[in-house]
Coordinates of C-alpha atoms in Angstrom, one line a residue:
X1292 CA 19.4 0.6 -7.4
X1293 CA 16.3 -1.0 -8.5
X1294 CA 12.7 0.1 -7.7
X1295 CA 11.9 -1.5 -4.7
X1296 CA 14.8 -0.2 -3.2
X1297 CA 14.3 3.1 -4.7
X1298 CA 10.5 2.8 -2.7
X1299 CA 12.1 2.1 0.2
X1300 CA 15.2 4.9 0.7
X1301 CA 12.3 7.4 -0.8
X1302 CA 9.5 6.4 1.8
X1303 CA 11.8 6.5 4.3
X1304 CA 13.3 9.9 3.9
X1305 CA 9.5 11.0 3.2
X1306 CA 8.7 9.3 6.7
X1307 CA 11.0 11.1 8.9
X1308 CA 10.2 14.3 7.5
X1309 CA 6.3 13.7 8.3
X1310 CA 7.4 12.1 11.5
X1311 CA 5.4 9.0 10.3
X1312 CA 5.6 5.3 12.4
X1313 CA 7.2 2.0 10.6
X1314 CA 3.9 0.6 9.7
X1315 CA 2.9 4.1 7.8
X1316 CA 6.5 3.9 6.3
X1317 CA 6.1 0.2 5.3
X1318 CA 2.8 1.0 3.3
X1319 CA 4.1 4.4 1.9
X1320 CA 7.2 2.0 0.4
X1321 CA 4.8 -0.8 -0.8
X1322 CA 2.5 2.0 -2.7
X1323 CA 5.3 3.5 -4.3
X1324 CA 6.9 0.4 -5.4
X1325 CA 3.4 -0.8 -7.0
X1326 CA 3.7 2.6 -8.8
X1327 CA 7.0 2.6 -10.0
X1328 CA 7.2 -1.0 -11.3
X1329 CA 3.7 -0.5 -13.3
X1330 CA 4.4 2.5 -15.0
X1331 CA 8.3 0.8 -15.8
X1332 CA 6.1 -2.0 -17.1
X1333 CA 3.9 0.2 -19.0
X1334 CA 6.9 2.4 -20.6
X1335 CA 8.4 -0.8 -21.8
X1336 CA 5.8 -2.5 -22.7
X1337 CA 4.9 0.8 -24.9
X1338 CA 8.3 1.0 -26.2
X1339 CA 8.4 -2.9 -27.0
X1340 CA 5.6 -2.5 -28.8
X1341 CA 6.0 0.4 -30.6
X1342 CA 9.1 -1.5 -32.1
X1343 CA 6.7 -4.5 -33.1
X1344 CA 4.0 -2.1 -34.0
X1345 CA 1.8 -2.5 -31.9
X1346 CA 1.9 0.1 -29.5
X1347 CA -1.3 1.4 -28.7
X1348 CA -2.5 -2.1 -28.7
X1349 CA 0.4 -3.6 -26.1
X1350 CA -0.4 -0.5 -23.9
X1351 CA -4.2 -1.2 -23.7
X1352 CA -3.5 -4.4 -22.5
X1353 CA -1.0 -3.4 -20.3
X1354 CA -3.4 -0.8 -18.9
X1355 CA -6.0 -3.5 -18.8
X1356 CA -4.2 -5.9 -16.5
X1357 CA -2.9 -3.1 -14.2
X1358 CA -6.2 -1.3 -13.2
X1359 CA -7.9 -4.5 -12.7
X1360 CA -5.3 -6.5 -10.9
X1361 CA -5.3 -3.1 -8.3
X1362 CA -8.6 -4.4 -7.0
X1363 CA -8.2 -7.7 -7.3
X1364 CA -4.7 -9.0 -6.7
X1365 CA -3.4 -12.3 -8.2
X1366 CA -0.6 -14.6 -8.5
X1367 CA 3.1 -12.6 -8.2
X1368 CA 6.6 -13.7 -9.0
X1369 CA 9.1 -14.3 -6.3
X1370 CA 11.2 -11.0 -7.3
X1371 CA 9.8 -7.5 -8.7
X1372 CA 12.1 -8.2 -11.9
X1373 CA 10.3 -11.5 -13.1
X1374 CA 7.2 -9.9 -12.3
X1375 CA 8.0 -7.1 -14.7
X1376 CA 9.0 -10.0 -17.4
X1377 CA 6.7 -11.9 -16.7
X1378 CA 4.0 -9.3 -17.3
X1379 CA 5.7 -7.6 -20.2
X1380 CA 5.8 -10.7 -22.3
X1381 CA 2.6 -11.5 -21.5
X1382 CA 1.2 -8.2 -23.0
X1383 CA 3.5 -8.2 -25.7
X1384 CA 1.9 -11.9 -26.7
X1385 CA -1.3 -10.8 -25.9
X1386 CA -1.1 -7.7 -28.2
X1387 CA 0.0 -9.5 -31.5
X1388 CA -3.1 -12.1 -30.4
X1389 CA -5.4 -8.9 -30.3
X1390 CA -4.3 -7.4 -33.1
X1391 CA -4.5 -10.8 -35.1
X1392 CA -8.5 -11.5 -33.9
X1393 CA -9.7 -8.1 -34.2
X1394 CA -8.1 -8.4 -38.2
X1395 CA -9.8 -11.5 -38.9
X1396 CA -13.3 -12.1 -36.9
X1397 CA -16.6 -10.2 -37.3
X1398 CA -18.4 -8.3 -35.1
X1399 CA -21.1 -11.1 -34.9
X1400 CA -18.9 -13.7 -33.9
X1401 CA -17.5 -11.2 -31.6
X1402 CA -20.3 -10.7 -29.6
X1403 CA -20.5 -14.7 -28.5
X1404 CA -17.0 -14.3 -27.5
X1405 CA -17.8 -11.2 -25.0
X1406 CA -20.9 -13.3 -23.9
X1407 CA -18.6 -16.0 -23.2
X1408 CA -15.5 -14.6 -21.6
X1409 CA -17.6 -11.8 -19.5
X1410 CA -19.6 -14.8 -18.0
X1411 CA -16.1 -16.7 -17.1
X1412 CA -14.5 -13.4 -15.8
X1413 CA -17.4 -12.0 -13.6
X1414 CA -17.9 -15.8 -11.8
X1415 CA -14.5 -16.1 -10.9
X1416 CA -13.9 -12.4 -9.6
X1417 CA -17.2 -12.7 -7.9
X1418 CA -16.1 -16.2 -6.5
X1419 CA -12.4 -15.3 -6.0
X1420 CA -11.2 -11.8 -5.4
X1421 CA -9.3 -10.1 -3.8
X1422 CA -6.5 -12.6 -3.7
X1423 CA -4.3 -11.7 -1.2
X1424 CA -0.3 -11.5 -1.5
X1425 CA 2.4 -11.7 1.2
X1426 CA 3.1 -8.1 0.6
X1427 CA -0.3 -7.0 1.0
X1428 CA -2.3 -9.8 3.0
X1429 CA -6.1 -8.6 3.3
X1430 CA -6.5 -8.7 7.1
X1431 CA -10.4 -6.9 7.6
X1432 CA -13.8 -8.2 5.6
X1433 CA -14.6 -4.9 4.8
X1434 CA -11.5 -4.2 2.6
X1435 CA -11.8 -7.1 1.2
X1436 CA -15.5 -6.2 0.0
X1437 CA -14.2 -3.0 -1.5
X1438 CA -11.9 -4.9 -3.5
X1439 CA -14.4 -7.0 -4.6
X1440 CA -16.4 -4.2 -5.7
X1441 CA -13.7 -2.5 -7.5
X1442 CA -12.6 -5.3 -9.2
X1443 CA -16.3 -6.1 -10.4
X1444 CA -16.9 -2.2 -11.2
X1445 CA -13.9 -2.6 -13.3
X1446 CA -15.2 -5.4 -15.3
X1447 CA -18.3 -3.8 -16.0
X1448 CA -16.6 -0.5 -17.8
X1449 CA -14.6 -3.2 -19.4
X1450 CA -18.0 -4.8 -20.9
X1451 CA -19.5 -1.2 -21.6
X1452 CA -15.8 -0.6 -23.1
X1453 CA -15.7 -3.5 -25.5
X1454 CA -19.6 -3.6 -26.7
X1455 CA -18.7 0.4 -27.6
X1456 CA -16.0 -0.5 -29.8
X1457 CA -17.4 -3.4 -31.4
X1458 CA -20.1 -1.0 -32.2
X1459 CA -17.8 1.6 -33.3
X1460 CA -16.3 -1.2 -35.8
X1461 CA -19.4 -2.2 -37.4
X1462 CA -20.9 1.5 -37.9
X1463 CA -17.3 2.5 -39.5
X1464 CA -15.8 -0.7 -40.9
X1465 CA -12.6 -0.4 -39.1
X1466 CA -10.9 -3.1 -37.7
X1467 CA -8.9 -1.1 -34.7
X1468 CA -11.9 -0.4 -32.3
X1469 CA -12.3 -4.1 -32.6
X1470 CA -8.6 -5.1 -32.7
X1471 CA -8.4 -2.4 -29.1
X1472 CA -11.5 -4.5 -28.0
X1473 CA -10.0 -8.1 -28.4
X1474 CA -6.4 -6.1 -26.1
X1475 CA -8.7 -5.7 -23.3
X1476 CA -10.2 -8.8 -23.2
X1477 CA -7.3 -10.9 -23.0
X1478 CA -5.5 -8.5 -20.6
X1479 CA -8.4 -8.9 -18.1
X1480 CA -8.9 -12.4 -18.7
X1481 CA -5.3 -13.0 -17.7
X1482 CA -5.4 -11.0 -14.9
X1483 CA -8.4 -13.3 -13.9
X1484 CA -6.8 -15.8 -14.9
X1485 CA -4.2 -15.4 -12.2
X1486 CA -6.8 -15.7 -9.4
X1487 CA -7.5 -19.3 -10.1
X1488 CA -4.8 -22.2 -8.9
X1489 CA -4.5 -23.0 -12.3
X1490 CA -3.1 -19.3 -12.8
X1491 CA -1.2 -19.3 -10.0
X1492 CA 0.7 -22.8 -11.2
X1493 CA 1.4 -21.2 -14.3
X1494 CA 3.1 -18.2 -12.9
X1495 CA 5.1 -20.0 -10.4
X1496 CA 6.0 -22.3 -13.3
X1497 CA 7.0 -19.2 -15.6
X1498 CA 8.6 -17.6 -12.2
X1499 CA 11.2 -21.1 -11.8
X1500 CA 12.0 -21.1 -15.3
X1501 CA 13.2 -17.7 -15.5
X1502 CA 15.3 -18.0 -12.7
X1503 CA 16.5 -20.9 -14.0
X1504 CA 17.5 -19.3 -17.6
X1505 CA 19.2 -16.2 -15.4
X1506 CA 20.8 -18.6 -13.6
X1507 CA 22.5 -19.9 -16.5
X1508 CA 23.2 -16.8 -18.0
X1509 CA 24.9 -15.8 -15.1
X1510 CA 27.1 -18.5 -15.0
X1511 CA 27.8 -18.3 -18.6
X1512 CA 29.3 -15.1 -18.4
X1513 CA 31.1 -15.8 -15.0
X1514 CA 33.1 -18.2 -16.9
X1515 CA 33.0 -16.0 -20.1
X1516 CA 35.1 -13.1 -17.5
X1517 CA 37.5 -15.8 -16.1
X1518 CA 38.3 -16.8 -19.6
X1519 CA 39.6 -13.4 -20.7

């Protein structure tokens, strides 16, 4: 049973017992389900990278993208299992980036690169969020202004996040405030990222591919079983 299905058997069982309508069941499923798959994301994401060595730097990343794409929204896969490969290779690339940059540049360069991306992020949040999905479509303008609010809130305690660990790094000389610094960045920016329709090309490209590869491997080992 996989987690959407888990979501629903749960939210259902949970909505008889509070005598709750379809509609309050539907959304009781749909919340769940967001839980479940992000902290399965998270956990294997964490354990991924813990294997790589980069744990605390794929989870900060991972953490990144899921607290801002809450508010915001973005592009989706067409199944709940891409989606969690999708996302768990992105963090696991993004990690080894982060941990690469926050190595080699200074603080000093640094600080254009914040300027930079921080600019980027907060016009196209301001411009484009919340992107609605087909499992949550945004249907009243005042929910969708408090998910443009969130999703701005959150960028500011990212900026307030970074500029404190950059500092941190060039009162104490050590390259992991920094290195945690460069994780959140590129896990907002790709959550931003997926906002745009160049983002949302680029998931639905990654989204056909891998059900083309599982395609294949499915039909390999069909004919590996018949050949036994």
């Amino acid at each position: 049973m996989n987690t959407e299905s888990l979501s629903k058997v749960f939210a259902t069982h949970l909505g008889k017992t509070l005598h709750s309508t379809e509609e309050e069941i539907a959304v009781m499923a749909y919340g769940l389900f967001a839980l479940l798959q992000t902290l399965l994301s998270i956990g294997i994401v964490i354990a991924i990278g813990a294997f790589l060595g980069i744990m605390f730097e794929s989870f900060i990343l991972s953490l990144s993208i899921a607290l801002l794409r809450k508010y915001s929204g973005g592009a989706h896969a067409t199944s709940a299992e891409r989606c969690l490969f999708i996302g768990t290779f992105i963090s696991i690339l993004g990690a080894l980036l982060g941990h690469k940059l926050g190595l080699y540049l200074t603080v000093p360069l640094t600080v254009y690169i914040i300027f930079f991306i921080f600019i980027w992020n907060f016009y196209i949040v301001f411009k484009l969020a919340p992107v609605a999905s087909p499992s949550k479509p945004l249907s009243s303008i005042s929910k969708q202004q408090k998910l443009k609010r969130g999703s701005l809130t959150m960028l500011l305690i990212y900026l307030l996040t970074v500029i404190f660990l950059s500092y941190i790094t060039l009162v104490s000389h050590s390259p992991f405030p920094l290195i945690y610094a460069f994780c959140i960045m590129i896990g907002m920016s790709w959550q931003v990222f997926t906002l745009t329709t160049i983002g949302h090309k680029v998931a639905s490209f990654l989204d056909h591919a891998l059900i083309h590869i599982f395609s294949i491997i499915k039909i390999s080992n069909y004919k590996g079983e018949n050949n036994l």
